[in-house]
Amino acid sequence: MHDQRTNQTAELGFSIKSQLGGDATLLNAGKTTNFIYQILDFKPTESEIKAINEIDTRSKIKDRIEAVKNAGGKLKFVTLEQDVFKNNLVLIDSLLPNIVAEIIKTFFTSALSSIKDLTENINKSNPLNYDTQFAHTFYDYKVKRFLTDVALGMTPSKVWTGIYDATGGYLVVKENGDILCYHIYNRNQFEDYLFVNTKLETASSTRHDFGKIFEENGQYYFKLNLQIRFK
């Protein structure tokens, strides 16, 4: 890569995402991306649990959560299913697991799906009670940092050290074959691109084992899954 501004040439690694075959994923779903929520104020019978878990509509996860809500239950984030991904998030920001958990819960309980809209929503509700008297954009900043680390090397199943695999930046192959290049030194532009052009989507609940009420030690829990795709 020859940089005309510095007149230097260097070999740099780039992460590549192609839109030629459809919208590419930024973060692939797996059991590693399951978030666990405790269901508070919820005392169901076995038949009620069975009925909720057997809801099989097109939007079955959302409908099951709505049924839990109608029964008085509330979802409270507890932890992630896999500690590696949890610790990767904590490495980026100590409260990032809670922030992402709120984004996922909002996705599954509203009509919102884009990362930008979901983040703006929790920015208004401020579930982590940040001091917003000076209009700090806590949630935007932390989510953008998360997306950037995912784009440049962080995966849920491997320990993340903060060292980027893609030392140069990001290449995006558009549907018409055009190539967009985002350099790391244009970090703000790159972060804005990821923030505006990604969304959450529902992965296979059967394959990744989420979306059903389960009991442990007399407490009821519900798993939700994270998958991020480009728009």
PDB file of C-alpha atoms in Angstrom, residues 4-119:
ATOM      1  CA  GLN A   4       0.650   9.467  -1.082  1.00  0.00           C
ATOM      2  CA  ARG A   5       0.380  11.644   1.987  1.00  0.00           C
ATOM      3  CA  THR A   6       3.470  10.179   3.660  1.00  0.00           C
ATOM      4  CA  ASN A   7       5.138   8.901   0.454  1.00  0.00           C
ATOM      5  CA  GLN A   8       5.697   5.547   2.137  1.00  0.00           C
ATOM      6  CA  THR A   9       4.935   2.014   0.972  1.00  0.00           C
ATOM      7  CA  ALA A  10       4.090  -0.789   3.384  1.00  0.00           C
ATOM      8  CA  GLU A  11       2.548  -4.240   3.414  1.00  0.00           C
ATOM      9  CA  LEU A  12      -0.707  -4.070   5.364  1.00  0.00           C
ATOM     10  CA  GLY A  13      -3.363  -6.631   6.187  1.00  0.00           C
ATOM     11  CA  PHE A  14      -6.976  -5.829   5.310  1.00  0.00           C
ATOM     12  CA  SER A  15     -10.166  -7.505   6.409  1.00  0.00           C
ATOM     13  CA  ILE A  16     -12.510  -8.112   3.439  1.00  0.00           C
ATOM     14  CA  LYS A  17     -16.296  -8.254   3.393  1.00  0.00           C
ATOM     15  CA  SER A  18     -18.154  -8.997   0.166  1.00  0.00           C
ATOM     16  CA  GLN A  19     -21.765  -8.040  -0.591  1.00  0.00           C
ATOM     17  CA  LEU A  20     -21.741  -9.878  -3.936  1.00  0.00           C
ATOM     18  CA  GLY A  21     -23.541 -12.949  -2.605  1.00  0.00           C
ATOM     19  CA  GLY A  22     -25.834 -11.061  -0.240  1.00  0.00           C
ATOM     20  CA  ASP A  23     -25.394  -9.112   2.978  1.00  0.00           C
ATOM     21  CA  ALA A  24     -22.232 -10.176   4.791  1.00  0.00           C
ATOM     22  CA  THR A  25     -22.081 -10.845   8.514  1.00  0.00           C
ATOM     23  CA  LEU A  26     -19.884  -8.803  10.818  1.00  0.00           C
ATOM     24  CA  LEU A  27     -20.319 -11.148  13.795  1.00  0.00           C
ATOM     25  CA  ASN A  28     -21.452 -14.728  13.214  1.00  0.00           C
ATOM     26  CA  ALA A  29     -23.907 -16.342  15.600  1.00  0.00           C
ATOM     27  CA  GLY A  30     -23.042 -19.383  17.677  1.00  0.00           C
ATOM     28  CA  LYS A  31     -23.567 -20.749  21.152  1.00  0.00           C
ATOM     29  CA  THR A  32     -20.599 -18.526  21.988  1.00  0.00           C
ATOM     30  CA  THR A  33     -22.779 -15.443  21.359  1.00  0.00           C
ATOM     31  CA  ASN A  34     -25.648 -16.432  23.669  1.00  0.00           C
ATOM     32  CA  PHE A  35     -26.575 -13.960  26.431  1.00  0.00           C
ATOM     33  CA  ILE A  36     -28.363 -15.331  29.507  1.00  0.00           C
ATOM     34  CA  TYR A  37     -31.166 -13.405  31.223  1.00  0.00           C
ATOM     35  CA  GLN A  38     -32.893 -14.274  34.469  1.00  0.00           C
ATOM     36  CA  ILE A  39     -36.686 -13.990  34.414  1.00  0.00           C
ATOM     37  CA  LEU A  40     -37.766 -12.010  37.467  1.00  0.00           C
ATOM     38  CA  ASP A  41     -41.280 -11.967  39.005  1.00  0.00           C
ATOM     39  CA  PHE A  42     -42.129 -15.141  37.118  1.00  0.00           C
ATOM     40  CA  LYS A  43     -43.819 -18.123  38.765  1.00  0.00           C
ATOM     41  CA  PRO A  44     -45.195 -20.251  35.938  1.00  0.00           C
ATOM     42  CA  THR A  45     -46.636 -23.732  35.971  1.00  0.00           C
ATOM     43  CA  GLU A  46     -45.004 -26.471  33.918  1.00  0.00           C
ATOM     44  CA  SER A  47     -47.845 -26.274  31.416  1.00  0.00           C
ATOM     45  CA  GLU A  48     -47.346 -22.502  31.025  1.00  0.00           C
ATOM     46  CA  ILE A  49     -43.623 -22.975  30.368  1.00  0.00           C
ATOM     47  CA  LYS A  50     -44.379 -25.707  27.850  1.00  0.00           C
ATOM     48  CA  ALA A  51     -46.947 -23.519  26.091  1.00  0.00           C
ATOM     49  CA  ILE A  52     -44.566 -20.559  25.840  1.00  0.00           C
ATOM     50  CA  ASN A  53     -41.661 -22.683  24.620  1.00  0.00           C
ATOM     51  CA  GLU A  54     -43.857 -24.242  21.946  1.00  0.00           C
ATOM     52  CA  ILE A  55     -44.842 -20.901  20.378  1.00  0.00           C
ATOM     53  CA  ASP A  56     -43.791 -21.388  16.770  1.00  0.00           C
ATOM     54  CA  THR A  57     -44.772 -18.226  14.928  1.00  0.00           C
ATOM     55  CA  ARG A  58     -42.558 -16.492  12.395  1.00  0.00           C
ATOM     56  CA  SER A  59     -41.392 -14.138  15.149  1.00  0.00           C
ATOM     57  CA  LYS A  60     -41.428 -16.848  17.809  1.00  0.00           C
ATOM     58  CA  ILE A  61     -38.604 -15.464  19.975  1.00  0.00           C
ATOM     59  CA  LYS A  62     -40.262 -12.072  20.266  1.00  0.00           C
ATOM     60  CA  ASP A  63     -43.636 -13.707  20.849  1.00  0.00           C
ATOM     61  CA  ARG A  64     -42.245 -15.944  23.590  1.00  0.00           C
ATOM     62  CA  ILE A  65     -40.729 -12.919  25.332  1.00  0.00           C
ATOM     63  CA  GLU A  66     -44.064 -11.117  25.016  1.00  0.00           C
ATOM     64  CA  ALA A  67     -45.801 -14.123  26.598  1.00  0.00           C
ATOM     65  CA  VAL A  68     -43.308 -14.042  29.474  1.00  0.00           C
ATOM     66  CA  LYS A  69     -43.975 -10.319  29.879  1.00  0.00           C
ATOM     67  CA  ASN A  70     -47.735 -10.889  29.888  1.00  0.00           C
ATOM     68  CA  ALA A  71     -47.216 -13.411  32.690  1.00  0.00           C
ATOM     69  CA  GLY A  72     -45.448 -10.722  34.745  1.00  0.00           C
ATOM     70  CA  GLY A  73     -41.896 -11.757  33.920  1.00  0.00           C
ATOM     71  CA  LYS A  74     -39.001  -9.342  33.327  1.00  0.00           C
ATOM     72  CA  LEU A  75     -35.685 -10.168  31.675  1.00  0.00           C
ATOM     73  CA  LYS A  76     -32.559  -9.171  33.609  1.00  0.00           C
ATOM     74  CA  PHE A  77     -29.139  -9.790  32.092  1.00  0.00           C
ATOM     75  CA  VAL A  78     -26.965 -12.187  34.097  1.00  0.00           C
ATOM     76  CA  THR A  79     -24.000 -13.325  32.013  1.00  0.00           C
ATOM     77  CA  LEU A  80     -22.866 -14.794  28.694  1.00  0.00           C
ATOM     78  CA  GLU A  81     -22.921 -18.504  27.975  1.00  0.00           C
ATOM     79  CA  GLN A  82     -19.197 -18.530  27.156  1.00  0.00           C
ATOM     80  CA  ASP A  83     -16.631 -16.794  29.362  1.00  0.00           C
ATOM     81  CA  VAL A  84     -14.163 -16.148  26.531  1.00  0.00           C
ATOM     82  CA  PHE A  85     -16.550 -13.824  24.709  1.00  0.00           C
ATOM     83  CA  LYS A  86     -17.627 -12.228  27.983  1.00  0.00           C
ATOM     84  CA  ASN A  87     -14.025 -11.470  28.896  1.00  0.00           C
ATOM     85  CA  ASN A  88     -13.303 -10.199  25.383  1.00  0.00           C
ATOM     86  CA  LEU A  89     -16.106  -7.679  25.846  1.00  0.00           C
ATOM     87  CA  VAL A  90     -14.882  -6.743  29.327  1.00  0.00           C
ATOM     88  CA  LEU A  91     -11.400  -6.165  27.885  1.00  0.00           C
ATOM     89  CA  ILE A  92     -12.847  -3.599  25.473  1.00  0.00           C
ATOM     90  CA  ASP A  93     -14.986  -2.006  28.194  1.00  0.00           C
ATOM     91  CA  SER A  94     -15.894  -3.344  31.636  1.00  0.00           C
ATOM     92  CA  LEU A  95     -19.605  -2.619  31.118  1.00  0.00           C
ATOM     93  CA  LEU A  96     -19.781  -3.676  27.476  1.00  0.00           C
ATOM     94  CA  PRO A  97     -21.476  -7.040  28.262  1.00  0.00           C
ATOM     95  CA  ASN A  98     -24.335  -5.121  29.914  1.00  0.00           C
ATOM     96  CA  ILE A  99     -24.564  -2.628  27.051  1.00  0.00           C
ATOM     97  CA  VAL A 100     -24.680  -5.317  24.358  1.00  0.00           C
ATOM     98  CA  ALA A 101     -27.194  -7.275  26.453  1.00  0.00           C
ATOM     99  CA  GLU A 102     -29.493  -4.218  26.521  1.00  0.00           C
ATOM    100  CA  ILE A 103     -29.141  -3.790  22.754  1.00  0.00           C
ATOM    101  CA  ILE A 104     -30.042  -7.448  22.167  1.00  0.00           C
ATOM    102  CA  LYS A 105     -33.025  -7.279  24.512  1.00  0.00           C
ATOM    103  CA  THR A 106     -34.265  -4.113  22.788  1.00  0.00           C
ATOM    104  CA  PHE A 107     -33.928  -5.834  19.404  1.00  0.00           C
ATOM    105  CA  PHE A 108     -36.059  -8.768  20.543  1.00  0.00           C
ATOM    106  CA  THR A 109     -38.704  -6.567  22.214  1.00  0.00           C
ATOM    107  CA  SER A 110     -39.158  -3.825  19.605  1.00  0.00           C
ATOM    108  CA  ALA A 111     -39.312  -3.176  15.882  1.00  0.00           C
ATOM    109  CA  LEU A 112     -35.765  -1.771  15.843  1.00  0.00           C
ATOM    110  CA  SER A 113     -32.925  -3.688  14.201  1.00  0.00           C
ATOM    111  CA  SER A 114     -30.159  -1.305  13.061  1.00  0.00           C
ATOM    112  CA  ILE A 115     -27.232  -0.865  15.452  1.00  0.00           C
ATOM    113  CA  LYS A 116     -27.562   2.911  15.203  1.00  0.00           C
ATOM    114  CA  ASP A 117     -31.269   2.915  16.107  1.00  0.00           C
ATOM    115  CA  LEU A 118     -30.843   0.372  18.898  1.00  0.00           C
ATOM    116  CA  THR A 119     -27.970   2.338  20.408  1.00  0.00           C
TER     117      THR A 119
END
